[in-house]
GROMACS .gro file of C-alpha atoms in nm:
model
  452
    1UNK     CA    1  -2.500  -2.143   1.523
    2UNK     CA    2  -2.450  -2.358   1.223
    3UNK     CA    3  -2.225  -2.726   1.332
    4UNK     CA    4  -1.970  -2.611   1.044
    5UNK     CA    5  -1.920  -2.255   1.194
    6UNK     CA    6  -1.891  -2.352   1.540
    7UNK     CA    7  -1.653  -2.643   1.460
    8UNK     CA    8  -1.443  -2.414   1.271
    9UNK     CA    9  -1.446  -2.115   1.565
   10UNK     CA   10  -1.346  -2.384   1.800
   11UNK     CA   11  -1.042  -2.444   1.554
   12UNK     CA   12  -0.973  -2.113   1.548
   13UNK     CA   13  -0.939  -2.073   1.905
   14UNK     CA   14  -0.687  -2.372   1.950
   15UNK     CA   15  -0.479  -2.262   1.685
   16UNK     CA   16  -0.430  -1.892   1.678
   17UNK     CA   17  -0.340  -1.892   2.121
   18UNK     CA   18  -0.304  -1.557   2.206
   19UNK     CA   19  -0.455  -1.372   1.903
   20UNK     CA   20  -0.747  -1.249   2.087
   21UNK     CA   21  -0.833  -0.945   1.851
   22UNK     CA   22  -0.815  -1.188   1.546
   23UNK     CA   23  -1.016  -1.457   1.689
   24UNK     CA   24  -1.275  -1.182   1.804
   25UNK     CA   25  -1.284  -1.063   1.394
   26UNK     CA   26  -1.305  -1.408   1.287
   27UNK     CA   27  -1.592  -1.486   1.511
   28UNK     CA   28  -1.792  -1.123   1.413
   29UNK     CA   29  -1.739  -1.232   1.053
   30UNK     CA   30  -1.837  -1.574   1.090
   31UNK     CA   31  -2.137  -1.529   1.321
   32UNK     CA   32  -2.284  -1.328   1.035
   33UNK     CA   33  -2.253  -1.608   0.774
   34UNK     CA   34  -2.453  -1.837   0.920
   35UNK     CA   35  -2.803  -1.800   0.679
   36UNK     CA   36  -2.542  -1.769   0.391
   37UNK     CA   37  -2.364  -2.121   0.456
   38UNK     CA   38  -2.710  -2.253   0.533
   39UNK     CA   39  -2.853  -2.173   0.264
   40UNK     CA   40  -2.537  -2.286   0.033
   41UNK     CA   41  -2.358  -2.575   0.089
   42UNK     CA   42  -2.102  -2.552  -0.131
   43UNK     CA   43  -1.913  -2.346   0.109
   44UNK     CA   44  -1.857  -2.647   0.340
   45UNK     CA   45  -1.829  -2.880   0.074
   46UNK     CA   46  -1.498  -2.644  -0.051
   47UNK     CA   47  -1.402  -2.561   0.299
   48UNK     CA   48  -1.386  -2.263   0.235
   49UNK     CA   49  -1.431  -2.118   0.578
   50UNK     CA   50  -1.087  -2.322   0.708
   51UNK     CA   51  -0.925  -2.170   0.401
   52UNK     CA   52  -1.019  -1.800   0.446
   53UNK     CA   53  -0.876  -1.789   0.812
   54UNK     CA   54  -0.561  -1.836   0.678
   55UNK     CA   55  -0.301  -1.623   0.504
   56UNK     CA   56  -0.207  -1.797   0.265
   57UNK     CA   57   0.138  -1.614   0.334
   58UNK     CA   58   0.296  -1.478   0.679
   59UNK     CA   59   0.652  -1.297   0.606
   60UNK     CA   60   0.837  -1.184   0.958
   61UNK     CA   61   1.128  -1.061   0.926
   62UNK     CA   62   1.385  -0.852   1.115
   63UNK     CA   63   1.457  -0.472   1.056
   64UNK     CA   64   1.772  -0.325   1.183
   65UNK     CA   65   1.878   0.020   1.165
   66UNK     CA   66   2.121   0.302   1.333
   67UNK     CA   67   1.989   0.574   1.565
   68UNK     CA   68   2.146   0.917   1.551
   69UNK     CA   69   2.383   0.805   1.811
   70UNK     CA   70   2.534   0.503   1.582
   71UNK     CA   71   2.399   0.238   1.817
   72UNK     CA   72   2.234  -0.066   1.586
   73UNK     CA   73   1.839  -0.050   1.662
   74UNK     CA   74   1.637  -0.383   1.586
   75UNK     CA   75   1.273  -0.449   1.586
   76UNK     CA   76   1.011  -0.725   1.469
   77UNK     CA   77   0.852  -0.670   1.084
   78UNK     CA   78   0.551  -0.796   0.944
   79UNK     CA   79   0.390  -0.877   0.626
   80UNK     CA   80   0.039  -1.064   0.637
   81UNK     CA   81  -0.060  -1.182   0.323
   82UNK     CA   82  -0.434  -1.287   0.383
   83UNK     CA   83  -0.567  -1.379   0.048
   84UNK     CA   84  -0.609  -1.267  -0.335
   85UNK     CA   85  -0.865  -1.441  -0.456
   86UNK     CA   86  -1.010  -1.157  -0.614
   87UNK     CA   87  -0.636  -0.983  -0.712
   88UNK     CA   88  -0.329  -0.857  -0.563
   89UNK     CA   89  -0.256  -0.818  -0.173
   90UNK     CA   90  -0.377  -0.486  -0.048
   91UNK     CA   91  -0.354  -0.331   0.276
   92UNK     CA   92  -0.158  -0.102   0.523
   93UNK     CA   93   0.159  -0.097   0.711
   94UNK     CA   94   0.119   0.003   1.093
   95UNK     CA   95   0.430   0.121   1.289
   96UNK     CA   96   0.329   0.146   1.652
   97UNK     CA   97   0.461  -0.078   1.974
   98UNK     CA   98   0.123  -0.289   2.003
   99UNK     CA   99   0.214  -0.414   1.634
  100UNK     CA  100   0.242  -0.808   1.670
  101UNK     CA  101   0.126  -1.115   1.454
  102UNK     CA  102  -0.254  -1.119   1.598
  103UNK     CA  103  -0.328  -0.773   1.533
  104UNK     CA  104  -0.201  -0.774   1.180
  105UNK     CA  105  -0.396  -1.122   1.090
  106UNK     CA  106  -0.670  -0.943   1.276
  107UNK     CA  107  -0.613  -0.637   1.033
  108UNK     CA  108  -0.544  -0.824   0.750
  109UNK     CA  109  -0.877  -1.063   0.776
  110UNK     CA  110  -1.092  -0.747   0.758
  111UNK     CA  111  -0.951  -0.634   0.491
  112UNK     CA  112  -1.030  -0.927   0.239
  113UNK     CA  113  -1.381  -0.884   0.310
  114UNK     CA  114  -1.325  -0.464   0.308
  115UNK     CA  115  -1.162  -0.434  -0.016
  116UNK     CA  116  -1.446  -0.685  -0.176
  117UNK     CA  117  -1.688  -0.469  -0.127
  118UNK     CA  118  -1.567  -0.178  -0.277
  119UNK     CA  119  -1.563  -0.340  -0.680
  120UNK     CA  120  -1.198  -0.295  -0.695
  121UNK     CA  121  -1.022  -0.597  -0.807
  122UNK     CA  122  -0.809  -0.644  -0.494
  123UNK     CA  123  -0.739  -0.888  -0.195
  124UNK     CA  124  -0.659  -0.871   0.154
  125UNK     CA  125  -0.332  -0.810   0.369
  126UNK     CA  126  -0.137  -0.559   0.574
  127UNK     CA  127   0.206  -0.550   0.751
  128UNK     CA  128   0.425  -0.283   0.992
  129UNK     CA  129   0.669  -0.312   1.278
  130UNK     CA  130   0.676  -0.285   1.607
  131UNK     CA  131   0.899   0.077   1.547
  132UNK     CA  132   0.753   0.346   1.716
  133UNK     CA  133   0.759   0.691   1.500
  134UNK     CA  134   0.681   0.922   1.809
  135UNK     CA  135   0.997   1.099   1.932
  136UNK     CA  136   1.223   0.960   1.651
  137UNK     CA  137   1.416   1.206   1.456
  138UNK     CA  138   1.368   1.251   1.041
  139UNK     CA  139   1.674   1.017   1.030
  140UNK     CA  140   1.589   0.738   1.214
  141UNK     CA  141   1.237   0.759   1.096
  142UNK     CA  142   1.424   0.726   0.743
  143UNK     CA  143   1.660   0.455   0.801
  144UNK     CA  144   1.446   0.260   1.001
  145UNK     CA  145   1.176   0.274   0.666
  146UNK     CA  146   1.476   0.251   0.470
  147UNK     CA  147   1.571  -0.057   0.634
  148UNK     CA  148   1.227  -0.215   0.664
  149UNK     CA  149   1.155  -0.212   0.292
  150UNK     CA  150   1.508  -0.333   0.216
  151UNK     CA  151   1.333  -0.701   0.370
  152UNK     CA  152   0.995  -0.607   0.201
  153UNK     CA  153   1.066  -0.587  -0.177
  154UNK     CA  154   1.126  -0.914  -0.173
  155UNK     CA  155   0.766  -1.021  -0.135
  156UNK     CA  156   0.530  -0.722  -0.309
  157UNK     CA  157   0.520  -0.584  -0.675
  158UNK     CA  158   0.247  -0.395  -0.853
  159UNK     CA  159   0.080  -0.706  -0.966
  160UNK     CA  160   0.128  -0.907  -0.652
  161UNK     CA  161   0.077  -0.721  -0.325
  162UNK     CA  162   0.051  -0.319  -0.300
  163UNK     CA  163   0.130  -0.177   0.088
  164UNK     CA  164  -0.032   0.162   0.192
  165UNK     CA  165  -0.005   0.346   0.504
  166UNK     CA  166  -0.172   0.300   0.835
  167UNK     CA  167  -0.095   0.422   1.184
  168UNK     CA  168   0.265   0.573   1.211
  169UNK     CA  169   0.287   0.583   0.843
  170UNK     CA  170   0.224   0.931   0.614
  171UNK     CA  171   0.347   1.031   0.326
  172UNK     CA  172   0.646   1.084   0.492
  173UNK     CA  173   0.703   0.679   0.581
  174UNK     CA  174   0.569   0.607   0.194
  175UNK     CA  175   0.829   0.822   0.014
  176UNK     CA  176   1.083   0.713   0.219
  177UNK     CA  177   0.984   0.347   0.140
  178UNK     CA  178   0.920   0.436  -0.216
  179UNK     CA  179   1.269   0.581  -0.250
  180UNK     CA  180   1.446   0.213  -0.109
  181UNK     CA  181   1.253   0.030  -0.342
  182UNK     CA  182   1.302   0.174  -0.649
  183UNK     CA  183   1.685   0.173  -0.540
  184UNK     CA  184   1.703  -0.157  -0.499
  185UNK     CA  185   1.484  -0.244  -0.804
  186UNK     CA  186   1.545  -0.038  -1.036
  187UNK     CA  187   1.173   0.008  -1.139
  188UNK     CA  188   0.935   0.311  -1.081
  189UNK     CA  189   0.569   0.203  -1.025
  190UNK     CA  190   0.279   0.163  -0.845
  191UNK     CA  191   0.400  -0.089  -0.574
  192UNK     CA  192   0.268   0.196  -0.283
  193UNK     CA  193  -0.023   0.371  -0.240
  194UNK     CA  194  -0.038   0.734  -0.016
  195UNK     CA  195   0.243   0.828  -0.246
  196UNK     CA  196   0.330   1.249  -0.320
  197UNK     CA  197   0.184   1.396  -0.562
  198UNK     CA  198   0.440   1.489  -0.765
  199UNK     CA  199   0.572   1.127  -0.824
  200UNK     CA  200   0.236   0.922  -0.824
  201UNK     CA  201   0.005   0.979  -0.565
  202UNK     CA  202  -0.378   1.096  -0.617
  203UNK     CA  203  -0.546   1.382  -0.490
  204UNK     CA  204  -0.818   1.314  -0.236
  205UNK     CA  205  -0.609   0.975  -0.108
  206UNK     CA  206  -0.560   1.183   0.241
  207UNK     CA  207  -0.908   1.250   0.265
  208UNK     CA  208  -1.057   0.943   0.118
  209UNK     CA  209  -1.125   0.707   0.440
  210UNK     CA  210  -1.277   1.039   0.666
  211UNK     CA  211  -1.522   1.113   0.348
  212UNK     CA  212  -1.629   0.831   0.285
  213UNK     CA  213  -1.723   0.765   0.623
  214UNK     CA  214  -1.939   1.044   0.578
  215UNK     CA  215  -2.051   0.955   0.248
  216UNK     CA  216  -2.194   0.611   0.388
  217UNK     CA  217  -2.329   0.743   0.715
  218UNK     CA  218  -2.566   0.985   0.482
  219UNK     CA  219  -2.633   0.663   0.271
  220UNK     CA  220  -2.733   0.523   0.620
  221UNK     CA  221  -2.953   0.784   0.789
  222UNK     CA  222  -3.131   0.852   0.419
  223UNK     CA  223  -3.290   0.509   0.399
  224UNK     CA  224  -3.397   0.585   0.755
  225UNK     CA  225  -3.557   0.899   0.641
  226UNK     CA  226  -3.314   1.120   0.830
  227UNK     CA  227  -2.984   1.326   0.759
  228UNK     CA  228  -2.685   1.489   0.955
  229UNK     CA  229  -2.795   1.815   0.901
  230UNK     CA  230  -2.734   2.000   1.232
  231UNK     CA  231  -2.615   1.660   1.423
  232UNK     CA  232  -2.396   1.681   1.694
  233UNK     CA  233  -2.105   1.394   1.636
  234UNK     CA  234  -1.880   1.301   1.845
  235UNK     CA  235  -1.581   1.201   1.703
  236UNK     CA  236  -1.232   1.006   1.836
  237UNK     CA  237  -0.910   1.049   1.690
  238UNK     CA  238  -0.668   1.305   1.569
  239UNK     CA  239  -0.530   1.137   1.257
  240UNK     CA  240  -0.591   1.198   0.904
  241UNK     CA  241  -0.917   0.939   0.935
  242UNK     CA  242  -1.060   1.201   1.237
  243UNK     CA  243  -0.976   1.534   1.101
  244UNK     CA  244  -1.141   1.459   0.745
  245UNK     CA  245  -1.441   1.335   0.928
  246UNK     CA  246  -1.473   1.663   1.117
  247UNK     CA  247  -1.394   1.809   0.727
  248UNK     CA  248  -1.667   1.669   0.577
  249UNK     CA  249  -1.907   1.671   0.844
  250UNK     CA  250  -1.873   2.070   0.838
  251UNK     CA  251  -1.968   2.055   0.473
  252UNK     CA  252  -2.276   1.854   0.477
  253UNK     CA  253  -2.378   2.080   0.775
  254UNK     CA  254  -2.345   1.885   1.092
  255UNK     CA  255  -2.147   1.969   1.376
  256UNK     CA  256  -1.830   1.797   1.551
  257UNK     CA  257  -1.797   1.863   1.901
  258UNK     CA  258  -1.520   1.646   2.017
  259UNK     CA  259  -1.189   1.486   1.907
  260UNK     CA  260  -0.900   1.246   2.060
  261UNK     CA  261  -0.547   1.132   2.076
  262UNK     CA  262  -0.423   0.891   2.328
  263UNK     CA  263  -0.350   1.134   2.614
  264UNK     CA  264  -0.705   1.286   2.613
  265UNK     CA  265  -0.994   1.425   2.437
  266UNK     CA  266  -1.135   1.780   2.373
  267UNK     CA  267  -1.510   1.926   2.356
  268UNK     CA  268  -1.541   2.182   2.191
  269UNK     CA  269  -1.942   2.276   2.216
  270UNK     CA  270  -1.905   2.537   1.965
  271UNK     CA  271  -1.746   2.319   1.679
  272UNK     CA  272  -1.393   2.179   1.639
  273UNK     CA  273  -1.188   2.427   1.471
  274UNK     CA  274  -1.083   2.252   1.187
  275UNK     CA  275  -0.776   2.492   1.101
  276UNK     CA  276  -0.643   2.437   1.419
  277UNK     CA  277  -0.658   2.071   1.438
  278UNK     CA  278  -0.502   2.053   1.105
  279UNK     CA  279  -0.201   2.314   1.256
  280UNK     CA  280  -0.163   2.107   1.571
  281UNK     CA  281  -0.174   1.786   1.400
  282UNK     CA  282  -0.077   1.794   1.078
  283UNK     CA  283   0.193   2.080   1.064
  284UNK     CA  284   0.299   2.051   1.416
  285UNK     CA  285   0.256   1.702   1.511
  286UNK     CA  286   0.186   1.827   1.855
  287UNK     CA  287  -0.013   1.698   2.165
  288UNK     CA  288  -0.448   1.765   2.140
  289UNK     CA  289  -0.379   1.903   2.478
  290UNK     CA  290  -0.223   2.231   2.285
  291UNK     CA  291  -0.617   2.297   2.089
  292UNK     CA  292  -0.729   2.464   2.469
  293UNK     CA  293  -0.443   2.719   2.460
  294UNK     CA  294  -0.610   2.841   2.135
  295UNK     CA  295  -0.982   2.786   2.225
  296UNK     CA  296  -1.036   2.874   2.578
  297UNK     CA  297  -1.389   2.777   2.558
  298UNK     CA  298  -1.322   2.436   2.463
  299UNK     CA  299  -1.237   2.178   2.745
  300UNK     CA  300  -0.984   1.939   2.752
  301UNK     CA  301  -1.003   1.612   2.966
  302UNK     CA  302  -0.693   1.368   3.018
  303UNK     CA  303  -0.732   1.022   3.061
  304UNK     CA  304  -0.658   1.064   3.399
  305UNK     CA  305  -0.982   1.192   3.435
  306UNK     CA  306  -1.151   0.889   3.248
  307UNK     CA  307  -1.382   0.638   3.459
  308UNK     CA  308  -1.229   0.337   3.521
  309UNK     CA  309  -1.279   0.097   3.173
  310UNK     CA  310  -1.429   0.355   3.003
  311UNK     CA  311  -1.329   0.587   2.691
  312UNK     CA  312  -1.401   0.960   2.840
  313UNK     CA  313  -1.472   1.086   2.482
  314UNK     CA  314  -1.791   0.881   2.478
  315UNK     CA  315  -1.924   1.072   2.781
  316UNK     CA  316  -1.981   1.376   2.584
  317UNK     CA  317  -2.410   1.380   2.471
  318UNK     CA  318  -2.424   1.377   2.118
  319UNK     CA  319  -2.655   1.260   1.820
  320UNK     CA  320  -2.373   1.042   1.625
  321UNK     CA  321  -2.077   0.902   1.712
  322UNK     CA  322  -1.811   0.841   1.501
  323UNK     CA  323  -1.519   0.630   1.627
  324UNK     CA  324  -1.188   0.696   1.427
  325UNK     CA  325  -0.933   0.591   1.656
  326UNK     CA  326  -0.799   0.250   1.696
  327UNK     CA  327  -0.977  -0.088   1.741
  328UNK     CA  328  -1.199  -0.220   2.060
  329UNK     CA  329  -1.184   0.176   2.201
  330UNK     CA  330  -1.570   0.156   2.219
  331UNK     CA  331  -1.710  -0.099   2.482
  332UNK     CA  332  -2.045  -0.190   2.625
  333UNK     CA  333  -2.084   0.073   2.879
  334UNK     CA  334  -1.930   0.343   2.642
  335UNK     CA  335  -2.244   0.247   2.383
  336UNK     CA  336  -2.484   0.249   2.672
  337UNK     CA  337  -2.383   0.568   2.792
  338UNK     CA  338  -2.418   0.703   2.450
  339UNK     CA  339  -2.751   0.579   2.384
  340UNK     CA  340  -2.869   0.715   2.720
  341UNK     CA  341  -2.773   1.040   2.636
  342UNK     CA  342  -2.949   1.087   2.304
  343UNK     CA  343  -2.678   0.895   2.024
  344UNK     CA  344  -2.878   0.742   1.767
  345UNK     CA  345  -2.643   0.629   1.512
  346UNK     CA  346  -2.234   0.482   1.523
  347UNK     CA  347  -2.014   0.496   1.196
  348UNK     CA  348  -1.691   0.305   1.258
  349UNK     CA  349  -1.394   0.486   1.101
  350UNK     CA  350  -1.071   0.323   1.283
  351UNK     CA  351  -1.081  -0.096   1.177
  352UNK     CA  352  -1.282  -0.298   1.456
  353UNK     CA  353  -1.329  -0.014   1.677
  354UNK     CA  354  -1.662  -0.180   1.881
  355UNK     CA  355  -1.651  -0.463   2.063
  356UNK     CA  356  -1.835  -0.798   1.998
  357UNK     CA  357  -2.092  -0.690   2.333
  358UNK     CA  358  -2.142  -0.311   2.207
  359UNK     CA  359  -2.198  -0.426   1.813
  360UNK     CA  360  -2.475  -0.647   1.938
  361UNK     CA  361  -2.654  -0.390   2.185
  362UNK     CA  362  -2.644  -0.133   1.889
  363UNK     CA  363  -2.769  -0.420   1.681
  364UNK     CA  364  -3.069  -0.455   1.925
  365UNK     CA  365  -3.210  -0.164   1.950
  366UNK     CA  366  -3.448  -0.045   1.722
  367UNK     CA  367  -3.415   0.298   1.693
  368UNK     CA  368  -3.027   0.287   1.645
  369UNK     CA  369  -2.832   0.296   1.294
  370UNK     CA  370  -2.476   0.102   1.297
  371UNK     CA  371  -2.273   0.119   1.048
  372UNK     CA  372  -1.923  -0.110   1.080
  373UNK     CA  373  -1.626  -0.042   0.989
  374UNK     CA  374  -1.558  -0.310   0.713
  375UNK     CA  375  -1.829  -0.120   0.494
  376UNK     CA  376  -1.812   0.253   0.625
  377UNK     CA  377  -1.407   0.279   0.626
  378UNK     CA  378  -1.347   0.130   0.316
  379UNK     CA  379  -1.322   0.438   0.093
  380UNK     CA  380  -0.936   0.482   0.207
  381UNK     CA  381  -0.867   0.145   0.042
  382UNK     CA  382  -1.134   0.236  -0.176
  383UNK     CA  383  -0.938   0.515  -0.319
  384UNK     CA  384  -0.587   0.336  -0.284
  385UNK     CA  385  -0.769   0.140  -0.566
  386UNK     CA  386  -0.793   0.391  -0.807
  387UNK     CA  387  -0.435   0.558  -0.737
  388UNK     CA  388  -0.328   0.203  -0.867
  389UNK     CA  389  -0.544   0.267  -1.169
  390UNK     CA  390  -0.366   0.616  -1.239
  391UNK     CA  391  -0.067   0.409  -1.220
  392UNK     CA  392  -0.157   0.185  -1.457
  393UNK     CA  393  -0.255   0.467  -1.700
  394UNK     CA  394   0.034   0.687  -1.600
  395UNK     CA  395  -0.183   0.971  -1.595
  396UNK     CA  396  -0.315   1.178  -1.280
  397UNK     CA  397  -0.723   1.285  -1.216
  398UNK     CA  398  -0.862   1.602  -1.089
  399UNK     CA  399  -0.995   1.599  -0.700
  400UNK     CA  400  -1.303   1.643  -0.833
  401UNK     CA  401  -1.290   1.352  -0.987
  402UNK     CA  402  -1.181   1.121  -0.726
  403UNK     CA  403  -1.394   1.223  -0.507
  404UNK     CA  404  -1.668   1.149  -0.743
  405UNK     CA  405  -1.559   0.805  -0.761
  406UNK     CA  406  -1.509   0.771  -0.428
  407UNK     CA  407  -1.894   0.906  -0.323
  408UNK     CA  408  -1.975   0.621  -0.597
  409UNK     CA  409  -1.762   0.338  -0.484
  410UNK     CA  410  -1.949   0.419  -0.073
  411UNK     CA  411  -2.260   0.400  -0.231
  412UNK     CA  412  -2.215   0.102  -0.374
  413UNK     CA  413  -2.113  -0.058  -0.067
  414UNK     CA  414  -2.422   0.092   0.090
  415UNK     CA  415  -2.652  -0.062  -0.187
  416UNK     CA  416  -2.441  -0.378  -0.167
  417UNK     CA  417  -2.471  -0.411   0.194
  418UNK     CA  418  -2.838  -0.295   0.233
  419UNK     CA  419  -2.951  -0.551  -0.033
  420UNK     CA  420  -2.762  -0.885   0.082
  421UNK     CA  421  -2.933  -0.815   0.491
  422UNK     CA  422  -3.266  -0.771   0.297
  423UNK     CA  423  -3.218  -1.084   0.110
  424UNK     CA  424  -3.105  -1.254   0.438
  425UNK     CA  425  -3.391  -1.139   0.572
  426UNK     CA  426  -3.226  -0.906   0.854
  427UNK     CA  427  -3.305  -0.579   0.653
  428UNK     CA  428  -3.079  -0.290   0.789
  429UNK     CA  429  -2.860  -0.532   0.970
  430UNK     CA  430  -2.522  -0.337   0.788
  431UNK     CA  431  -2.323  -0.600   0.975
  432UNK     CA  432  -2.434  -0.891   0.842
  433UNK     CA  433  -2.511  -0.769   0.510
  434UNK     CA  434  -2.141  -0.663   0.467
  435UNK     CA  435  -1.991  -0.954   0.582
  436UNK     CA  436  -2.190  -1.176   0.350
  437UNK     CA  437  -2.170  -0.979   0.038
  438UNK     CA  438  -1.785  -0.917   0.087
  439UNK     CA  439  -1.732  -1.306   0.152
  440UNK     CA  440  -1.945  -1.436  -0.097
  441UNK     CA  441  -1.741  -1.270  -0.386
  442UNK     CA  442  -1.384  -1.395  -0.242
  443UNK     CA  443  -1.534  -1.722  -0.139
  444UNK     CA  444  -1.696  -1.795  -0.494
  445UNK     CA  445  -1.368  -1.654  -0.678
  446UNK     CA  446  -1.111  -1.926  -0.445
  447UNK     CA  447  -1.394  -2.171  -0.552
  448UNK     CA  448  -1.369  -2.113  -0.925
  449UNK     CA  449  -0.969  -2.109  -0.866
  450UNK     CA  450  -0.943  -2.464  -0.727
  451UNK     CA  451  -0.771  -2.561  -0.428
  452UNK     CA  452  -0.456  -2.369  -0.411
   0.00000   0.00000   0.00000
């Protein structure tokens, strides 16, 4: 390792105590630069790599609201805004109780270098609250959002820093959101992404980040000489990221066997049913353990049942696994276990999902095709990106259309990614070929900009 990188790491470390997810994104990023800064200088000389690990704006801020029982409720919010060099913040809000400053820097980092690669002229942030959605009623769900973006306005506009959603937030979340701010504004535009359809949003936003993964995987396994035609894939997750996996996964003619929420995972051997994941989950909003009551066949196990330090869903023999969940939910042993059972190939769909130890067995073996999650993910933001641009037009596009651009903007990244570990002369290495080509285009733009 390079003295500038591991001086900086070290840095890192003693300044961000307790952030252990967004020192361990910092230091995957950062590994991966080292033949880049080598090889230019001017990155050191600009410091840019001291610059880049921090937001150049935190916001935290308190959100209180009343429950259905009139009794004031009060949690922690967020807003991490990480850098836009290359244009306006972009990036989700997360509800969920883990939500705290490290994971949303964590977040937040990734998606500077995320939203790079996909062309679209946007930077890097995210935000949410520590509010927990599950067992709320529409109410509270509504005047806690209402509540939240009463703080938020404040510090986004359609020029300066667009939110999305993330975990805990839908559509439902967005248009209540949506509705606050343009009461308090005034103004109707583009300041969210994941909006309705009928006031803004774009068709193929809800599918966007679960085909692209697909999109790039067959990208992937193409320049290998292979396909997922008739692959078994394992898949975690029960959100809108999992379920449009399993979607397009069925229509390129592979076959999902498993999914996941956090009480347990099912195996299906004869295919997910994809209408009844969609009832259970998206209509009903009800447990995974419901799919076996439907599909006796299938098998449900609980994490009860998992092996101690181990995710049970990775147990399952497969040829591809495709981990849509949340972040550092596959480990060493889960990746072992994998490969020892036939998997050949990992597409990350949740934001950091491996850990530093699995990424760099996957990365050792020969006969295995990784593709991370700052690359392979990126067609949710990807497509959040060209909502912005109906926006701007005022004018909506057919799915068909979308999805076109979307299939473009993941080959792109493919291309873009595939090239830059050629030219670093670690051809096929999707990690650091990412991670260079995303940086060098923010890092060369904050150059240009000055010192600010």
């Amino acid at each position: 390792m390079s003295e500038y990188i591991e001086k900086t790491m070290e840095w890192i470390k003693r300044t961000n105590p307790g952030q252990g997810v967004f020192v361990q994104a910092a230091t995957e990023v950062l590994n991966s630069l080292e033949p880049l800064i080598k090889k230019e200088s001017k990155y050191q000389k600009h410091a840019i790599l001291e610059r880049i690990v921090i937001p150049e704006r935190t916001v935290i801020f308190r959100v209180t609201y009343t429950d259905d029982d009139g009794r004031p409720q009060v949690n922690n919010g967020y807003r991490v805004q990480f850098n836009s060099a290359v244009g306006p913040y972009k990036g989700g809000i997360r509800l969920h109780p883990s939500v705290d400053l490290g994971v949303l820097k964590f977040l937040g980092f990734e998606q500077i270098f995320k939203n790079s690669l996909t062309g679209v002229n946007i930077g890097g942030a995210k935000g949410g609250s520590t509010f927990d959605p599950k067992g709320k009623s529409e109410g509270e769900i509504m005047r806690f959002c209402q509540a939240f973006m009463s703080e938020l306005y404040r510090h986004i506009g359609n020029t300066v820093d667009v939110p999305a959603g993330d975990i805990g937030v839908g559509a439902r979340e967005i248009g209540y959101m949506f509705g606050q701010y343009k009461k308090l504004t005034g103004r109707f535009d583009g300041i969210l992404t994941g909006k309705g359809l009928n006031w803004g949003g774009s068709l193929a936003r809800t599918e966007a980040t679960g085909y692209g993964l697909v999109y790039f995987t067959q990208n992937m396994l193409k320049r290998a000489g292979l396909g997922l035609e008739g692959k078994k894939c394992s898949i975690s997750g029960s959100g809108n990221v999992a379920i449009y996996t399993v979607e397009k996964l069925y229509q390129v003619g592979a076959l999902p066997i498993t999914v996941s929420d956090s009480n347990g995972y099912v195996y299906d051997a004869e295919g997910i049913d994809l209408a009844l994941l969609k009832e259970l989950k998206e209509a009903r909003r009800a447990r995974l353990s419901e799919y076996v009551k439907f599909r006796p066949n299938a098998k449900y196990v609980s994490v009860s049942e998992y092996k101690e330090g181990r995710n049970g869903v990775w147990d399952v023999p497969c040829d591809g696994a495709f981990p849509c969940a949340t972040q550092n939910e596959l480990h060493l042993a889960d990746i072992k276990t994998l490969y020892a059972n036939g998997c050949r190939f990992v597409a990350e769909g949740a934001n950091m999902p491996s850990t530093l130890d699995a990424i760099n067995f996957m990365l050792a073996q020969k006969d295995f095709y990784f593709a991370p999650a700052k690359a392979a993910n990126a067609g949710g933001v990807g497509t959040s990106g060209l909502e912005m641009m109906q926006n701007a037009g005022m004018t909506a596009w057919s799915f068909e259309k979308v999805d076109h651009r979307l299939h473009g903007i993941m080959n792109h990244i493919f291309e873009l990614s595939y090239e830059t570990s050629k030219e670093f002369g670690d051809e096929g290495n999707l990690v650091l070929g990412s991670n260079i080509a995303g940086f060098r285009k923010v890092a060369d733009a904050m150059i240009d900009q000055g010192y600010v």
